[in-house]
Amino acid sequence: MKTWCLLCLPLWLLWFATGSFAKDINYDTARLEKRLRAVKITDKITIDGRLDEPVWADAPQATEFIQKEPDEGESTSERTEIRVLYDSDSIYFGIVANDSEPARVIITELKKDFTVETGDSVQIVLDTFHDDRNAYEFIVNAAGAKWDAQIANEGRDV
């Protein structure tokens, strides 16, 4: 018994010293969740790329995000602000995606259903059934080109 404990002690110390007990977060499986309250509005919103209606200023904003690309799981390098409004007909996402080097923003296409992997864009995924299997996906690039899809069967069918 004494020999067993003496053999285990160095292994335990090595395990403890290397930080093996503190596992890295697997962002593919972790249930990281943030909530942002959508504000019901009665005022008309003009879809023009500007968030100058007073209702936008009053809406709560989400600001601290993590990257999916290029450095998955890392904090974003630029500040992004998202606000959500809705009325009886629509849901509105107000997104301010700051960039300290706007000349380096990548825009490869202006057409609808552009190749999303080749440029800078913002993506909204709505899991309306809250089942992590089905969703609606909306992407817009820095020039305003739009891409949308319905995701089914855990993304196997898009």
mmCIF file of C-alpha atoms in Angstrom:
data_model
loop_
_atom_site.group_PDB
_atom_site.id
_atom_site.type_symbol
_atom_site.label_atom_id
_atom_site.label_comp_id
_atom_site.label_asym_id
_atom_site.label_seq_id
_atom_site.Cartn_x
_atom_site.Cartn_y
_atom_site.Cartn_z
ATOM 1 C CA MET A 1 0.000 0.000 0.000
ATOM 2 C CA LYS A 2 2.834 2.379 0.901
ATOM 3 C CA THR A 3 4.601 1.620 -2.392
ATOM 4 C CA TRP A 4 1.379 2.208 -4.338
ATOM 5 C CA CYS A 5 0.877 5.630 -2.731
ATOM 6 C CA LEU A 6 4.487 6.613 -3.352
ATOM 7 C CA LEU A 7 4.123 5.660 -7.033
ATOM 8 C CA CYS A 8 0.858 7.549 -7.388
ATOM 9 C CA LEU A 9 2.063 10.726 -5.705
ATOM 10 C CA PRO A 10 4.537 11.739 -8.471
ATOM 11 C CA LEU A 11 1.926 11.016 -11.141
ATOM 12 C CA TRP A 12 -0.661 13.078 -9.307
ATOM 13 C CA LEU A 13 1.818 15.952 -8.832
ATOM 14 C CA LEU A 14 2.754 15.827 -12.516
ATOM 15 C CA TRP A 15 -0.919 15.860 -13.496
ATOM 16 C CA PHE A 16 -1.638 18.779 -11.144
ATOM 17 C CA ALA A 17 1.448 20.784 -12.175
ATOM 18 C CA THR A 18 0.704 20.532 -15.891
ATOM 19 C CA GLY A 19 -2.810 21.847 -15.423
ATOM 20 C CA SER A 20 -4.392 18.678 -16.750
ATOM 21 C CA PHE A 21 -7.358 19.266 -14.499
ATOM 22 C CA ALA A 22 -8.186 22.509 -16.360
ATOM 23 C CA LYS A 23 -9.357 21.344 -19.765
ATOM 24 C CA ASP A 24 -9.564 23.686 -22.731
ATOM 25 C CA ILE A 25 -13.088 24.600 -23.760
ATOM 26 C CA ASN A 26 -14.348 22.713 -26.784
ATOM 27 C CA TYR A 27 -16.397 25.399 -28.533
ATOM 28 C CA ASP A 28 -18.043 22.811 -30.790
ATOM 29 C CA THR A 29 -19.734 21.095 -27.864
ATOM 30 C CA ALA A 30 -19.816 23.745 -25.139
ATOM 31 C CA ARG A 31 -23.207 25.280 -24.450
ATOM 32 C CA LEU A 32 -22.053 28.883 -24.342
ATOM 33 C CA GLU A 33 -25.145 30.988 -24.300
ATOM 34 C CA LYS A 34 -25.741 34.700 -24.314
ATOM 35 C CA ARG A 35 -29.125 36.282 -24.294
ATOM 36 C CA LEU A 36 -30.138 39.574 -25.816
ATOM 37 C CA ARG A 37 -33.601 40.935 -25.285
ATOM 38 C CA ALA A 38 -35.387 41.899 -28.484
ATOM 39 C CA VAL A 39 -37.392 45.103 -28.098
ATOM 40 C CA LYS A 40 -40.926 45.325 -29.483
ATOM 41 C CA ILE A 41 -41.460 48.498 -31.485
ATOM 42 C CA THR A 42 -44.350 50.352 -33.049
ATOM 43 C CA ASP A 43 -42.242 52.939 -34.903
ATOM 44 C CA LYS A 44 -41.332 52.380 -38.540
ATOM 45 C CA ILE A 45 -37.782 51.237 -39.272
ATOM 46 C CA THR A 46 -36.125 52.278 -42.523
ATOM 47 C CA ILE A 47 -33.768 49.605 -43.831
ATOM 48 C CA ASP A 48 -30.975 51.808 -45.121
ATOM 49 C CA GLY A 49 -27.846 50.636 -43.303
ATOM 50 C CA ARG A 50 -28.098 53.415 -40.707
ATOM 51 C CA LEU A 51 -29.287 52.891 -37.154
ATOM 52 C CA ASP A 52 -30.451 56.473 -36.700
ATOM 53 C CA GLU A 53 -34.006 55.855 -35.478
ATOM 54 C CA PRO A 54 -34.279 56.589 -31.724
ATOM 55 C CA VAL A 55 -35.513 53.039 -30.974
ATOM 56 C CA TRP A 56 -32.073 51.641 -31.860
ATOM 57 C CA ALA A 57 -30.384 53.769 -29.189
ATOM 58 C CA ASP A 58 -32.817 52.511 -26.547
ATOM 59 C CA ALA A 59 -32.359 48.808 -27.366
ATOM 60 C CA PRO A 60 -29.944 46.726 -25.272
ATOM 61 C CA GLN A 61 -26.818 45.679 -27.128
ATOM 62 C CA ALA A 62 -24.612 42.615 -27.199
ATOM 63 C CA THR A 63 -20.929 43.403 -27.552
ATOM 64 C CA GLU A 64 -18.614 40.642 -26.364
ATOM 65 C CA PHE A 65 -18.315 37.896 -28.942
ATOM 66 C CA ILE A 66 -15.912 35.099 -29.784
ATOM 67 C CA GLN A 67 -14.550 34.383 -33.232
ATOM 68 C CA LYS A 68 -15.461 31.485 -35.441
ATOM 69 C CA GLU A 69 -12.819 32.435 -38.013
ATOM 70 C CA PRO A 70 -9.912 32.947 -38.301
ATOM 71 C CA ASP A 71 -9.115 32.214 -34.623
ATOM 72 C CA GLU A 72 -11.970 30.098 -33.296
ATOM 73 C CA GLY A 73 -12.750 30.691 -29.644
ATOM 74 C CA GLU A 74 -10.649 33.852 -29.351
ATOM 75 C CA SER A 75 -12.044 37.254 -28.464
ATOM 76 C CA THR A 76 -12.881 39.439 -31.424
ATOM 77 C CA SER A 77 -10.180 41.841 -32.554
ATOM 78 C CA GLU A 78 -12.713 44.585 -33.305
ATOM 79 C CA ARG A 79 -15.785 45.742 -31.417
ATOM 80 C CA THR A 80 -19.124 44.540 -32.773
ATOM 81 C CA GLU A 81 -22.501 45.733 -31.494
ATOM 82 C CA ILE A 82 -25.793 43.958 -32.126
ATOM 83 C CA ARG A 83 -29.276 45.157 -31.247
ATOM 84 C CA VAL A 84 -32.550 43.373 -31.997
ATOM 85 C CA LEU A 85 -35.969 44.921 -32.581
ATOM 86 C CA TYR A 86 -39.226 43.381 -33.744
ATOM 87 C CA ASP A 87 -42.748 44.359 -34.684
ATOM 88 C CA SER A 88 -45.824 42.378 -35.678
ATOM 89 C CA ASP A 89 -44.336 41.596 -39.113
ATOM 90 C CA SER A 90 -40.542 41.508 -38.867
ATOM 91 C CA ILE A 91 -37.432 41.070 -36.779
ATOM 92 C CA TYR A 92 -34.632 43.610 -37.237
ATOM 93 C CA PHE A 93 -30.951 43.099 -36.459
ATOM 94 C CA GLY A 94 -28.912 46.275 -36.094
ATOM 95 C CA ILE A 95 -25.236 45.401 -36.407
ATOM 96 C CA VAL A 96 -22.282 47.750 -36.142
ATOM 97 C CA ALA A 97 -19.142 45.838 -37.143
ATOM 98 C CA ASN A 98 -16.213 48.156 -36.493
ATOM 99 C CA ASP A 99 -12.932 47.809 -38.353
ATOM 100 C CA SER A 100 -9.834 49.841 -37.543
ATOM 101 C CA GLU A 101 -8.542 49.172 -41.081
ATOM 102 C CA PRO A 102 -11.586 49.572 -43.352
ATOM 103 C CA ALA A 103 -9.408 49.536 -46.472
ATOM 104 C CA ARG A 104 -8.607 45.884 -45.680
ATOM 105 C CA VAL A 105 -12.249 44.726 -45.571
ATOM 106 C CA ILE A 106 -12.607 41.895 -48.075
ATOM 107 C CA ILE A 107 -15.553 42.000 -50.488
ATOM 108 C CA THR A 108 -15.381 39.394 -53.239
ATOM 109 C CA GLU A 109 -18.936 39.370 -54.578
ATOM 110 C CA LEU A 110 -21.983 41.620 -54.774
ATOM 111 C CA LYS A 111 -24.534 39.049 -55.956
ATOM 112 C CA LYS A 112 -27.166 37.285 -53.884
ATOM 113 C CA ASP A 113 -26.063 33.908 -52.513
ATOM 114 C CA PHE A 114 -22.393 34.883 -52.773
ATOM 115 C CA THR A 115 -19.574 32.535 -51.754
ATOM 116 C CA VAL A 116 -19.572 33.158 -48.013
ATOM 117 C CA GLU A 117 -16.131 31.711 -47.287
ATOM 118 C CA THR A 118 -14.259 34.307 -49.332
ATOM 119 C CA GLY A 119 -14.910 37.625 -47.640
ATOM 120 C CA ASP A 120 -15.909 39.557 -44.550
ATOM 121 C CA SER A 121 -19.488 38.994 -43.461
ATOM 122 C CA VAL A 122 -21.874 38.819 -40.530
ATOM 123 C CA GLN A 123 -23.937 35.699 -39.898
ATOM 124 C CA ILE A 124 -27.197 35.295 -37.969
ATOM 125 C CA VAL A 125 -28.470 31.776 -37.254
ATOM 126 C CA LEU A 126 -31.959 31.398 -35.805
ATOM 127 C CA ASP A 127 -32.584 28.035 -34.126
ATOM 128 C CA THR A 128 -36.334 28.577 -34.000
ATOM 129 C CA PHE A 129 -37.093 25.077 -32.697
ATOM 130 C CA HIS A 130 -34.253 25.300 -30.135
ATOM 131 C CA ASP A 131 -33.204 21.762 -31.065
ATOM 132 C CA ASP A 132 -29.611 22.371 -32.282
ATOM 133 C CA ARG A 133 -30.543 20.577 -35.515
ATOM 134 C CA ASN A 134 -32.626 22.955 -37.618
ATOM 135 C CA ALA A 135 -32.204 26.660 -38.232
ATOM 136 C CA TYR A 136 -32.504 29.588 -40.578
ATOM 137 C CA GLU A 137 -29.234 31.229 -41.571
ATOM 138 C CA PHE A 138 -28.793 34.772 -42.850
ATOM 139 C CA ILE A 139 -25.481 36.254 -43.958
ATOM 140 C CA VAL A 140 -24.676 39.707 -45.278
ATOM 141 C CA ASN A 141 -21.266 40.837 -46.494
ATOM 142 C CA ALA A 142 -19.675 44.256 -46.093
ATOM 143 C CA ALA A 143 -21.217 45.462 -49.380
ATOM 144 C CA GLY A 144 -24.731 44.387 -48.429
ATOM 145 C CA ALA A 145 -24.913 41.226 -50.553
ATOM 146 C CA LYS A 146 -27.262 38.676 -48.990
ATOM 147 C CA TRP A 147 -27.139 34.919 -48.498
ATOM 148 C CA ASP A 148 -29.766 32.787 -46.789
ATOM 149 C CA ALA A 149 -30.464 29.125 -46.146
ATOM 150 C CA GLN A 150 -32.622 26.744 -44.202
ATOM 151 C CA ILE A 151 -30.548 24.271 -42.216
ATOM 152 C CA ALA A 152 -32.005 20.852 -41.463
ATOM 153 C CA ASN A 153 -30.766 17.561 -40.076
ATOM 154 C CA GLU A 154 -27.881 19.130 -38.075
ATOM 155 C CA GLY A 155 -26.580 20.949 -41.123
ATOM 156 C CA ARG A 156 -26.456 17.919 -43.405
ATOM 157 C CA ASP A 157 -29.248 19.457 -45.474
ATOM 158 C CA VAL A 158 -28.797 23.140 -46.323
#
